[in-house]
Coordinates of N, CA and C in Angstrom, one line a residue:
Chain O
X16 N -11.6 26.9 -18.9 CA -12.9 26.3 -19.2 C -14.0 26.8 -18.3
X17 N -14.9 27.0 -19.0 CA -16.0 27.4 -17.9 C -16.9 26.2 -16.9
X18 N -16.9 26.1 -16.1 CA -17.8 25.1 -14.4 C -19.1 24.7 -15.6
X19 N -19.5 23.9 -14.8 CA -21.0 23.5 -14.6 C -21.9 24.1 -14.3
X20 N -22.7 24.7 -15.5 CA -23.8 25.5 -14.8 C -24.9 24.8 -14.8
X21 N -26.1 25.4 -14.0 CA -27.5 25.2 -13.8 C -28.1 26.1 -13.7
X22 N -29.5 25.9 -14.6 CA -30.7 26.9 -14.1 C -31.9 25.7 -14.2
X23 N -32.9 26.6 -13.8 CA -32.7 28.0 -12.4 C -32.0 27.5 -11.6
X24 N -31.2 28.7 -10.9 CA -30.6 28.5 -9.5 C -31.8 27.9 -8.2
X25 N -32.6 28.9 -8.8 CA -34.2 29.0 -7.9 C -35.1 29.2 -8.3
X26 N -36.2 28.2 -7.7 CA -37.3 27.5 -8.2 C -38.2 27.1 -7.1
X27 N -39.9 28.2 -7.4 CA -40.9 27.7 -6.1 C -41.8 27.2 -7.0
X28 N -42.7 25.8 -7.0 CA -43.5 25.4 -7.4 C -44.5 24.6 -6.4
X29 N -45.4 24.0 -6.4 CA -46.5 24.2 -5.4 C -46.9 22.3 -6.0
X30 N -47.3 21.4 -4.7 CA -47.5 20.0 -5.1 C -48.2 20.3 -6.3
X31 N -47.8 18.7 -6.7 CA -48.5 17.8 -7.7 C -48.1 18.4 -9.5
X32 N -47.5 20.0 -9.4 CA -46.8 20.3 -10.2 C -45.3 19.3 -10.9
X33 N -45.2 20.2 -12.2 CA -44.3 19.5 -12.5 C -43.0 20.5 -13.1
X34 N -41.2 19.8 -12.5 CA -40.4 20.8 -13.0 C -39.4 20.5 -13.8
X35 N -38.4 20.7 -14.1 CA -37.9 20.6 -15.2 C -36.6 21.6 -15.3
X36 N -35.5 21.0 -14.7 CA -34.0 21.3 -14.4 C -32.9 21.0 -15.5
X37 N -32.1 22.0 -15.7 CA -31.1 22.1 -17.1 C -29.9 21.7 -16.6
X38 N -28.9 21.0 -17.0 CA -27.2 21.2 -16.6 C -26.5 21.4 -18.1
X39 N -25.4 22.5 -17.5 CA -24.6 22.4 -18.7 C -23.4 22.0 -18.7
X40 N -22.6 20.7 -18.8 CA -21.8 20.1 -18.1 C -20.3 21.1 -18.6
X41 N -19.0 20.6 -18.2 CA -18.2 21.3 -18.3 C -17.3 20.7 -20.1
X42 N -17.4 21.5 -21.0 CA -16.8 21.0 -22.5 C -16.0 19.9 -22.4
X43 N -16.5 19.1 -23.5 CA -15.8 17.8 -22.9 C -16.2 17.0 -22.2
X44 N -16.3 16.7 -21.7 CA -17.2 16.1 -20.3 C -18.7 15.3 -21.2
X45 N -18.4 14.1 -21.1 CA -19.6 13.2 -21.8 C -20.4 12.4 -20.6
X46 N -20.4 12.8 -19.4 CA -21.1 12.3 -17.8 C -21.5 13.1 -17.6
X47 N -23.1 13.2 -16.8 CA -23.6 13.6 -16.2 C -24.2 13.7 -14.9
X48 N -24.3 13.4 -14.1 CA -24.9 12.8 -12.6 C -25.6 13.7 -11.9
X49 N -26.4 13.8 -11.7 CA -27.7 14.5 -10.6 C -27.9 13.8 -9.4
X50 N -28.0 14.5 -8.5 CA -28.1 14.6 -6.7 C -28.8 15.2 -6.8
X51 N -29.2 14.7 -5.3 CA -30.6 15.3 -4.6 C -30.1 15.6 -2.8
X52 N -29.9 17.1 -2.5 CA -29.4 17.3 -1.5 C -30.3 17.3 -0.3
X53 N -30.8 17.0 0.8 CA -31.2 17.8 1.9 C -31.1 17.1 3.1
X54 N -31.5 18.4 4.0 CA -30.5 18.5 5.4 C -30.5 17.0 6.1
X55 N -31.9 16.3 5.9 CA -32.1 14.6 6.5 C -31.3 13.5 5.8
X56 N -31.3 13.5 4.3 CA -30.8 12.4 3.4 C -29.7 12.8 2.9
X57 N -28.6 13.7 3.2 CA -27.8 14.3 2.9 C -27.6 14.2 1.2
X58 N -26.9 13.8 0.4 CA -26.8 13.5 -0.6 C -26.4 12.3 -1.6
X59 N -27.9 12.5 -2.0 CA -28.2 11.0 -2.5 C -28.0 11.1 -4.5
X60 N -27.4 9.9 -4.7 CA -27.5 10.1 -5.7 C -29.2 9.7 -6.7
X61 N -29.4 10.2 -7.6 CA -30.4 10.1 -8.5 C -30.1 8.9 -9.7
X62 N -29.3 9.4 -10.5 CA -29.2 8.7 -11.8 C -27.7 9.2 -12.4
X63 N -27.3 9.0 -13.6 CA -26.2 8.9 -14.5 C -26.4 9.2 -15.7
X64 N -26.0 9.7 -16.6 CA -26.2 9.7 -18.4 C -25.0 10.2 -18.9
X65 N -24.8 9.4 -20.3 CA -23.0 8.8 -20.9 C -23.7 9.0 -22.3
X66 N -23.0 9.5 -23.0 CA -23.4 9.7 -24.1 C -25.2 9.2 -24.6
X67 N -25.7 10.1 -23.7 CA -27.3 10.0 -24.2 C -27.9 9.2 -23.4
X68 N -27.4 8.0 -22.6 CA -27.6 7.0 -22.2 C -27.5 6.9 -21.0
X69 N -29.1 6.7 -20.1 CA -28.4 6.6 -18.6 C -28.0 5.1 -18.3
X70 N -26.6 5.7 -17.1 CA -25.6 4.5 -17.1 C -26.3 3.8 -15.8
X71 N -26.7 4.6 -15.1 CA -26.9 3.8 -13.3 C -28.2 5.0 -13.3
X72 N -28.1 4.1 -12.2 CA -30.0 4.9 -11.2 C -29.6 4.5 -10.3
X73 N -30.2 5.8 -9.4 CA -30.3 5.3 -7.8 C -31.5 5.3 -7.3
X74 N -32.3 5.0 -5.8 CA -33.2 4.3 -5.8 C -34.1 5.5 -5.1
X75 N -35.0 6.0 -6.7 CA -35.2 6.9 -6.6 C -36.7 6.6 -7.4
X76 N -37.9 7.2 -6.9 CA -39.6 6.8 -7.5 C -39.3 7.0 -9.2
X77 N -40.4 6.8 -9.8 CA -40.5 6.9 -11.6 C -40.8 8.4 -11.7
X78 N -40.6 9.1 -10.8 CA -41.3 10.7 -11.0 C -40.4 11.6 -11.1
X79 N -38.9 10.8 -10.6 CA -37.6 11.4 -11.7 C -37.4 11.0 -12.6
X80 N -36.9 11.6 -13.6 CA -36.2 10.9 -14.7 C -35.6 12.3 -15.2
X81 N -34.6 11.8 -16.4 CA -34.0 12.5 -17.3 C -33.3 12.5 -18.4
X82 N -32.7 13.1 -19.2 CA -32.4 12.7 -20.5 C -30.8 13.5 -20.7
X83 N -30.4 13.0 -21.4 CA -29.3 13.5 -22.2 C -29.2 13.8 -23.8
X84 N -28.5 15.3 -24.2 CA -28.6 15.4 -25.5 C -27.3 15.2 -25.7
X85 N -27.1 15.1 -27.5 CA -26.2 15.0 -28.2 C -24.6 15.8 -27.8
X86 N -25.0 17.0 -27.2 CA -24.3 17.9 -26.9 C -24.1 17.7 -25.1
X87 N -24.0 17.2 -24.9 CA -23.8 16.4 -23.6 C -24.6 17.1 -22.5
X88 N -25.1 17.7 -22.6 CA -26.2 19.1 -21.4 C -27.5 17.9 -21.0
X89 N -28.0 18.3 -19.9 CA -28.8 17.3 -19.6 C -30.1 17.9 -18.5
X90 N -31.4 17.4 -18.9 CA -32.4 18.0 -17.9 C -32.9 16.9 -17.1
X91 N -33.4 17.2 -16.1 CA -34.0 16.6 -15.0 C -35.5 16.9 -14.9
X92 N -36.1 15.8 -14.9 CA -37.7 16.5 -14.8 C -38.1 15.1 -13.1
X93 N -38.8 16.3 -12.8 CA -40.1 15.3 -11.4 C -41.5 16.1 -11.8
X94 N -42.1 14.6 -11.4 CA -43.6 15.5 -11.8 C -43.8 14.4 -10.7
X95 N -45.7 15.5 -11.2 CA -46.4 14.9 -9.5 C -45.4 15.5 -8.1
X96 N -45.0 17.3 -8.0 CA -44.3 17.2 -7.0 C -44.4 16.9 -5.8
X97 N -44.1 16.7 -4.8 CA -44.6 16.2 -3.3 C -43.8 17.4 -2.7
X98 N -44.0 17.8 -1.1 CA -43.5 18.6 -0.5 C -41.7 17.8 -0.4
X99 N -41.9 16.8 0.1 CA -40.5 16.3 0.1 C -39.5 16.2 -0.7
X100 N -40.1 16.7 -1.7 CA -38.6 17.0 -3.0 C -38.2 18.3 -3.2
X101 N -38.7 19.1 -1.9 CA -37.8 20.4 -1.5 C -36.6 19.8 -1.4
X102 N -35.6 20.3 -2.1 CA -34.3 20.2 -2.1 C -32.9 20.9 -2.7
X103 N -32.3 20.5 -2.7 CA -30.7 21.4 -3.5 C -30.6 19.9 -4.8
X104 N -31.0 20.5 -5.8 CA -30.9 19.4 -7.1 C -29.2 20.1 -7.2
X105 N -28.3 19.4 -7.5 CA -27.1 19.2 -7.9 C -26.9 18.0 -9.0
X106 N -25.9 18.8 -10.6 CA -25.4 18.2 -11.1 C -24.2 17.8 -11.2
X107 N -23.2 16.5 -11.8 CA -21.7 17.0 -11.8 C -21.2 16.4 -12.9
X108 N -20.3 17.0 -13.8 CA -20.2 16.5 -15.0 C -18.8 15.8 -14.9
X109 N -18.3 14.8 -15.7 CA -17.0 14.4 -15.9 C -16.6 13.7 -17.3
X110 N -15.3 13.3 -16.8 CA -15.1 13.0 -18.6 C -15.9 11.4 -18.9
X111 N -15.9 10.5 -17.8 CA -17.0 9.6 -18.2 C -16.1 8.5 -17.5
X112 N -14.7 8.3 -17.2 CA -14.6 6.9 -16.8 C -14.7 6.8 -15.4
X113 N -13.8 5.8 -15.1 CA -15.2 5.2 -13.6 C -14.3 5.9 -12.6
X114 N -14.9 6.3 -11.5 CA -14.2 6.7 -10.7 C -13.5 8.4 -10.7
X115 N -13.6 8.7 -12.4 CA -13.1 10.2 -12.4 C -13.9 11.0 -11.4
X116 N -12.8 12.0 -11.4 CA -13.4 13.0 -11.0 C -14.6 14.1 -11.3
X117 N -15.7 14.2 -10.4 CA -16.6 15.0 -10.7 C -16.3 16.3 -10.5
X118 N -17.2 17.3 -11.5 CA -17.1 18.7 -11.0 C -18.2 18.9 -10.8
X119 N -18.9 19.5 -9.5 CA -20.6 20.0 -9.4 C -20.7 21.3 -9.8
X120 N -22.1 21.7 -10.1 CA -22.5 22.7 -10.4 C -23.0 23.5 -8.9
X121 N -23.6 24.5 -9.3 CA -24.2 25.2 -7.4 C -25.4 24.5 -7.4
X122 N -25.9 24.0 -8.6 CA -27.2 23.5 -7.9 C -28.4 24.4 -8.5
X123 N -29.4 23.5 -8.3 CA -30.7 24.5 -7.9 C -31.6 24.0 -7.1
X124 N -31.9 25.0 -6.4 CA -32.6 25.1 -5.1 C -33.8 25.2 -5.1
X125 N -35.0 23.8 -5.3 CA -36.1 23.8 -5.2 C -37.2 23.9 -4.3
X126 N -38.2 24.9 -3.8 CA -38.9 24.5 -2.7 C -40.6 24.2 -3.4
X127 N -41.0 23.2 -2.4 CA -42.2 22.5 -3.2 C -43.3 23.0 -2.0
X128 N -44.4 23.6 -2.7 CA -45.3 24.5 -0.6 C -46.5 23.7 -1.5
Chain Y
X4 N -30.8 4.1 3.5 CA -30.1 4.3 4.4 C -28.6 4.1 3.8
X5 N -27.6 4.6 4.5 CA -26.6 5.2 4.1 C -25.2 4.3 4.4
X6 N -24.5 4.2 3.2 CA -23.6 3.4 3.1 C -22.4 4.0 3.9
X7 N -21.9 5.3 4.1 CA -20.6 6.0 4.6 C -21.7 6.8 5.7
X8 N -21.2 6.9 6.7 CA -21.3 7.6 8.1 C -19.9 8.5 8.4
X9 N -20.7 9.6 8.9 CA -19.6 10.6 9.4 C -20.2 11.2 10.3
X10 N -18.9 11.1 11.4 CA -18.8 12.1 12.7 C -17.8 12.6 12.8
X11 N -17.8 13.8 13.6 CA -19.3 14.3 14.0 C -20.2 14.8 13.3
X12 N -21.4 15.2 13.4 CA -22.3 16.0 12.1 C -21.9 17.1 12.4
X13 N -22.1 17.6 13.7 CA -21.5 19.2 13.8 C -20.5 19.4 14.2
X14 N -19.7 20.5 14.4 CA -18.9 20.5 14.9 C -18.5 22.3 14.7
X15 N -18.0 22.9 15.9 CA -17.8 24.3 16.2 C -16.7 24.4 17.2
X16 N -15.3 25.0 16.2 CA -14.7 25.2 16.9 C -13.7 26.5 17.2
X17 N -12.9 26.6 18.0 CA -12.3 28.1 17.8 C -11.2 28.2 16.8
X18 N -10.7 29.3 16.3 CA -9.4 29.5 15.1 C -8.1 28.6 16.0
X19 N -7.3 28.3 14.8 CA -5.6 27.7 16.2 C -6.6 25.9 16.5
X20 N -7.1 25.8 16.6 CA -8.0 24.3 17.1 C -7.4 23.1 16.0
X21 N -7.1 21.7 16.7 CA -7.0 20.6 15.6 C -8.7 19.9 15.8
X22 N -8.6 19.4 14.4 CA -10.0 18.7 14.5 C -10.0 17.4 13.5
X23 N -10.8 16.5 13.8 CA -10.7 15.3 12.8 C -12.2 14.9 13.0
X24 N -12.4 14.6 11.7 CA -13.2 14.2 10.9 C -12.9 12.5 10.5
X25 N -14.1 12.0 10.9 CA -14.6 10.5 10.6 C -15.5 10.1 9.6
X26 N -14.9 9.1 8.8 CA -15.9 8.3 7.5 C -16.1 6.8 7.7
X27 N -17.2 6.2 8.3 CA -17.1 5.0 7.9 C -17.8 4.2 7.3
X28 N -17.7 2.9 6.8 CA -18.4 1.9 6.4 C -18.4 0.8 6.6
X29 N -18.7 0.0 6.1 CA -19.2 -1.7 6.7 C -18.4 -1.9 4.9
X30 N -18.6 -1.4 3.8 CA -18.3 -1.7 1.8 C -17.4 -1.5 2.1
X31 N -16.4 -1.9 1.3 CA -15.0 -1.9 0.5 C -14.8 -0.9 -0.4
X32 N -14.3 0.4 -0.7 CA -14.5 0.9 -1.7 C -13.6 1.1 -2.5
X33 N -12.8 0.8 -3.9 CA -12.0 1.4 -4.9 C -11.3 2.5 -4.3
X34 N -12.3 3.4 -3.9 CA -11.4 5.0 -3.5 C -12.4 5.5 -2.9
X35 N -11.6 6.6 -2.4 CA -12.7 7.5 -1.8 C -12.0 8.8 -1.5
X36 N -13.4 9.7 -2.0 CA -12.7 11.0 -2.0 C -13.4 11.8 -0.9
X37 N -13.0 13.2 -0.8 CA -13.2 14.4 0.2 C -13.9 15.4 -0.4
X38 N -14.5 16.6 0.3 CA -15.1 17.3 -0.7 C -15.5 18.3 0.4
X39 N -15.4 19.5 0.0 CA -15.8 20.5 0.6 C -17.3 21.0 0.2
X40 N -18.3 22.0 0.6 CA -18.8 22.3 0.2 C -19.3 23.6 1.1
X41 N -19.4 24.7 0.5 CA -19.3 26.3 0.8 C -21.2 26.3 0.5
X42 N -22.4 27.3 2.0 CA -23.5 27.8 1.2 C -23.3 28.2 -0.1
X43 N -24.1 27.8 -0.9 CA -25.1 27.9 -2.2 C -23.9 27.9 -3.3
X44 N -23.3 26.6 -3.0 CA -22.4 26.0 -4.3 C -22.2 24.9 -4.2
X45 N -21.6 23.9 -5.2 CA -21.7 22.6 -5.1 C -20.7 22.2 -4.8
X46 N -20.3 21.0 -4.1 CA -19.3 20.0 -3.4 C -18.1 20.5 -4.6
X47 N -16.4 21.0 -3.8 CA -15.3 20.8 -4.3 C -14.6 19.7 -3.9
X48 N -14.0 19.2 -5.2 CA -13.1 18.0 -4.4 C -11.8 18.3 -3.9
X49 N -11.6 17.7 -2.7 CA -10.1 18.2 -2.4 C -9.4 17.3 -1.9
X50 N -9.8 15.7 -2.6 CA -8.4 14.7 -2.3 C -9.2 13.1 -2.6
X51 N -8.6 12.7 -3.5 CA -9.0 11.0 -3.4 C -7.9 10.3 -3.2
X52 N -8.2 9.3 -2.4 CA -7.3 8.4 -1.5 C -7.7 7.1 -2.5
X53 N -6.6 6.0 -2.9 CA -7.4 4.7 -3.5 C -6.3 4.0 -2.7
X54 N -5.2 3.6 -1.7 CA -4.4 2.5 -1.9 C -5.0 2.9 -0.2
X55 N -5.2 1.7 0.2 CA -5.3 0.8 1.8 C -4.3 1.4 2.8
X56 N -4.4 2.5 3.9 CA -3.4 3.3 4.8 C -2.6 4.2 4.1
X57 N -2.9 4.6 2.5 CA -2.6 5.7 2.2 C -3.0 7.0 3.6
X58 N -2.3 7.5 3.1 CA -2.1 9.5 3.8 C -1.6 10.5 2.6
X59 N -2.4 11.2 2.7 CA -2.2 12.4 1.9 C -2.7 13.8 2.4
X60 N -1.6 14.6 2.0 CA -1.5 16.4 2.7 C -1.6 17.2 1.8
X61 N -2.2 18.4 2.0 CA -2.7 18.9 1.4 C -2.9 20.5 2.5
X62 N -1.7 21.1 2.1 CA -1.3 22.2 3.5 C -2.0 21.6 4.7
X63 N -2.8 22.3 5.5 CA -2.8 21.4 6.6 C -4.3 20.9 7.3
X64 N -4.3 20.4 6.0 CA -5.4 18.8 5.8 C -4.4 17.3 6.0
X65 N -4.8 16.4 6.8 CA -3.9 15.4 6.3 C -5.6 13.9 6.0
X66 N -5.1 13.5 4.9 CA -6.1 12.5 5.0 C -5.9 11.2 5.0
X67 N -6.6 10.2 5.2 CA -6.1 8.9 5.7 C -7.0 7.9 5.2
X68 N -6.6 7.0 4.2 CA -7.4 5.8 4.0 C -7.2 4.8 4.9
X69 N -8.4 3.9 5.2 CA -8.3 3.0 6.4 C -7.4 1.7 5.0
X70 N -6.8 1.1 6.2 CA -5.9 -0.3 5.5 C -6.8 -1.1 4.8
X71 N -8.4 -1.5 5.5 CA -8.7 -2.9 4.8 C -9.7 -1.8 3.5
X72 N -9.7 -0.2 3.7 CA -10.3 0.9 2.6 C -11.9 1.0 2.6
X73 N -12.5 0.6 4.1 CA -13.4 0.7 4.6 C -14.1 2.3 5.2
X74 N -12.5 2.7 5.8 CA -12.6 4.0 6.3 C -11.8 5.2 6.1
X75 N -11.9 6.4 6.3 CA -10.9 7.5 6.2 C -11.2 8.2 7.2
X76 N -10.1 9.1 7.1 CA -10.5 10.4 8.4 C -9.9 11.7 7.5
X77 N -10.0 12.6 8.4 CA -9.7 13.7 7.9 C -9.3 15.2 9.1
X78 N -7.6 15.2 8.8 CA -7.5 15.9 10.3 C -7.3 17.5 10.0
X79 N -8.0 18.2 10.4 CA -7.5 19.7 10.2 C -6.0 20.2 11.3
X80 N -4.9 20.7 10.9 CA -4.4 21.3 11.7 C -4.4 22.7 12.0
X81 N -4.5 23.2 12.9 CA -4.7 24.9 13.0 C -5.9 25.4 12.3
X82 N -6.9 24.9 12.6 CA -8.2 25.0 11.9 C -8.7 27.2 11.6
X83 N -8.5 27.2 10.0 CA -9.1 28.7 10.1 C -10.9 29.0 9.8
X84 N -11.0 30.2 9.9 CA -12.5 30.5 9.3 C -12.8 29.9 8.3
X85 N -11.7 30.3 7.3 CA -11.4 30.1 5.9 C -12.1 28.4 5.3
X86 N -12.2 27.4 6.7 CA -12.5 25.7 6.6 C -13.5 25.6 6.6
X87 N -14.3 26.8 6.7 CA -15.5 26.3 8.0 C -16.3 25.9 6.1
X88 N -17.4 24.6 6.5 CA -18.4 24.5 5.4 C -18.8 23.1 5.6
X89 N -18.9 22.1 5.1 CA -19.8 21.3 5.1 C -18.8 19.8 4.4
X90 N -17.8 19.4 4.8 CA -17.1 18.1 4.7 C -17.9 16.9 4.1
X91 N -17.6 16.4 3.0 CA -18.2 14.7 2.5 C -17.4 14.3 2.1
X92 N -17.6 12.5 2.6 CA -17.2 11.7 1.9 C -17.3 11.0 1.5
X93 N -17.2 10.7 0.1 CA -17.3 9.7 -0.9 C -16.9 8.4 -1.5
X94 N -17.4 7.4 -1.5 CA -16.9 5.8 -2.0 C -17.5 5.7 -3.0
X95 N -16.4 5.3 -4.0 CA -16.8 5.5 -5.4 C -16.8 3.1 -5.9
X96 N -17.9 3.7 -6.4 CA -18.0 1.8 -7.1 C -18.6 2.3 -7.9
X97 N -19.8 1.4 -8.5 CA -20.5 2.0 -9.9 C -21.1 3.0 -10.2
X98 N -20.6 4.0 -9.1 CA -21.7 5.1 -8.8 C -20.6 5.8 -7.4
X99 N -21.2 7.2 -7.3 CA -20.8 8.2 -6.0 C -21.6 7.4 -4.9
X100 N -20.9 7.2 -3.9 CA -21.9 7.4 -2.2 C -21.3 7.6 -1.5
X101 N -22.0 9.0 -1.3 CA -21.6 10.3 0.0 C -22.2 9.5 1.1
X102 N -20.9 10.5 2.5 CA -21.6 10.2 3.4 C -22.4 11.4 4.1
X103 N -23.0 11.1 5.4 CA -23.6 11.9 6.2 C -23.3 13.8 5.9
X104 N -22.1 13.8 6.1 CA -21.6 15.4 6.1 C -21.2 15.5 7.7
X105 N -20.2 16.3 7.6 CA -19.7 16.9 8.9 C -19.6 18.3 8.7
X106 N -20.7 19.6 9.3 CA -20.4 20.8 9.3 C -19.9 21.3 10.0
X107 N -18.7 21.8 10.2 CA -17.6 22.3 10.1 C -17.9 24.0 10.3
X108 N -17.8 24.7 11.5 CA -17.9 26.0 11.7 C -16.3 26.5 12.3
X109 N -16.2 27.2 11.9 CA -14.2 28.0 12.8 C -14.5 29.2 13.1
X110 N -14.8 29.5 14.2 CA -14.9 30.8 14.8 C -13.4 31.7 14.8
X111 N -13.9 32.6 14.4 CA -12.5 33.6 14.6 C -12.1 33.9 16.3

């Protein structure tokens, strides 16, 4: 089976812009989860989505959010960017029950100037 | 602020070296897992612990749930280049929470 991809890997966008991250979870796999990496907050989680539906949120402004399609692939959007959401966006797909095991993607690597 | 803490954050050592790695918390967690992570890829898992003073090996990784499952460790033996990357760990409840990171360098 093929991993968890994301695009873009890499991504420069400039404040107050807005962006807009893909995952394509691994077949099968009806979970989604998105992280937010960097070197201070090491890795924090963002949010969750289960068949379309986000399950959990973490404690994260209204300027993330995201959605899930029918086909289990899922985008991340932040708008209004701030310098401090330079970061390593990571997704990880699973089959959905609690505790399963995640698989992450590489990520993409956003810087905000 | 962060539910799992890990020491040390850095750490640099020579090839042939033992090393251990620290996870703690103040929560209780269901399980908790380990995870490698290599520049410009995402965390691999490489071991979930769920039962209180479990140990589990894994060539020569050994890892260790604390009894009351607050804490774990994580001991390298004969530490190679091959390790060196970026250690987390994870307490799983309704949701992932990673801790700090321990970077992990093995000089040849």
């Amino acid at each position: 089976k093929a991993g968890v991809t994301q695009t873009p890997r890499y991504l420069i966008k400039t404040r107050g812009q807005q962006v807009t991250l893909s995952c394509s979870p691994i077949s099968g796999h009806r979970s989604v989860s998105w992280y937010q990496q960097t070197p201070g907050q090491g890795l924090q989680f963002l949010f969750e989505y289960f068949s379309e539906t986000q399950r959990n949120k973490g404690n994260f402004p209204g300027r993330f959010s995201g959605r899930q399609f029918s086909n289990s692939r899922s985008e991340m959007n932040v708008s209004t960017l701030e310098l401090g959401d330079s970061a390593l966006y990571l997704c990880a797909s699973s089959q959905g029950g609690s505790g399963e095991t995640q698989y992450f993607g590489p990520g993409t690597r956003l810087l905000v100037l | 602020t962060q539910l799992l803490e890990q020491s040390p954050q850095f750490l640099s050592i020579q090839e042939g070296e033992n090393l251990t790695v620290y996870c703690n918390s103040s929560s209780v967690f269901s399980s908790l897992q380990w995870y490698r992570q290599e520049p410009g890829e995402g965390p691999v898992l490489l071991v979930t612990v769920v039962t209180g003073g479990e140990v589990k090996k894994l060539k020569r990784l050994t890892f260790q749930f604390g009894d009351a499952r607050k804490d774990s460790s994580l001991h390298i033996t004969a530490a190679q280049p091959g390790d060196t990357g970026l250690y987390l760990c994870a307490g799983t409840g309704n949701q992932f929470y990673f801790g700090t990171g321990t970077s992990l360098t093995v000089i040849p």
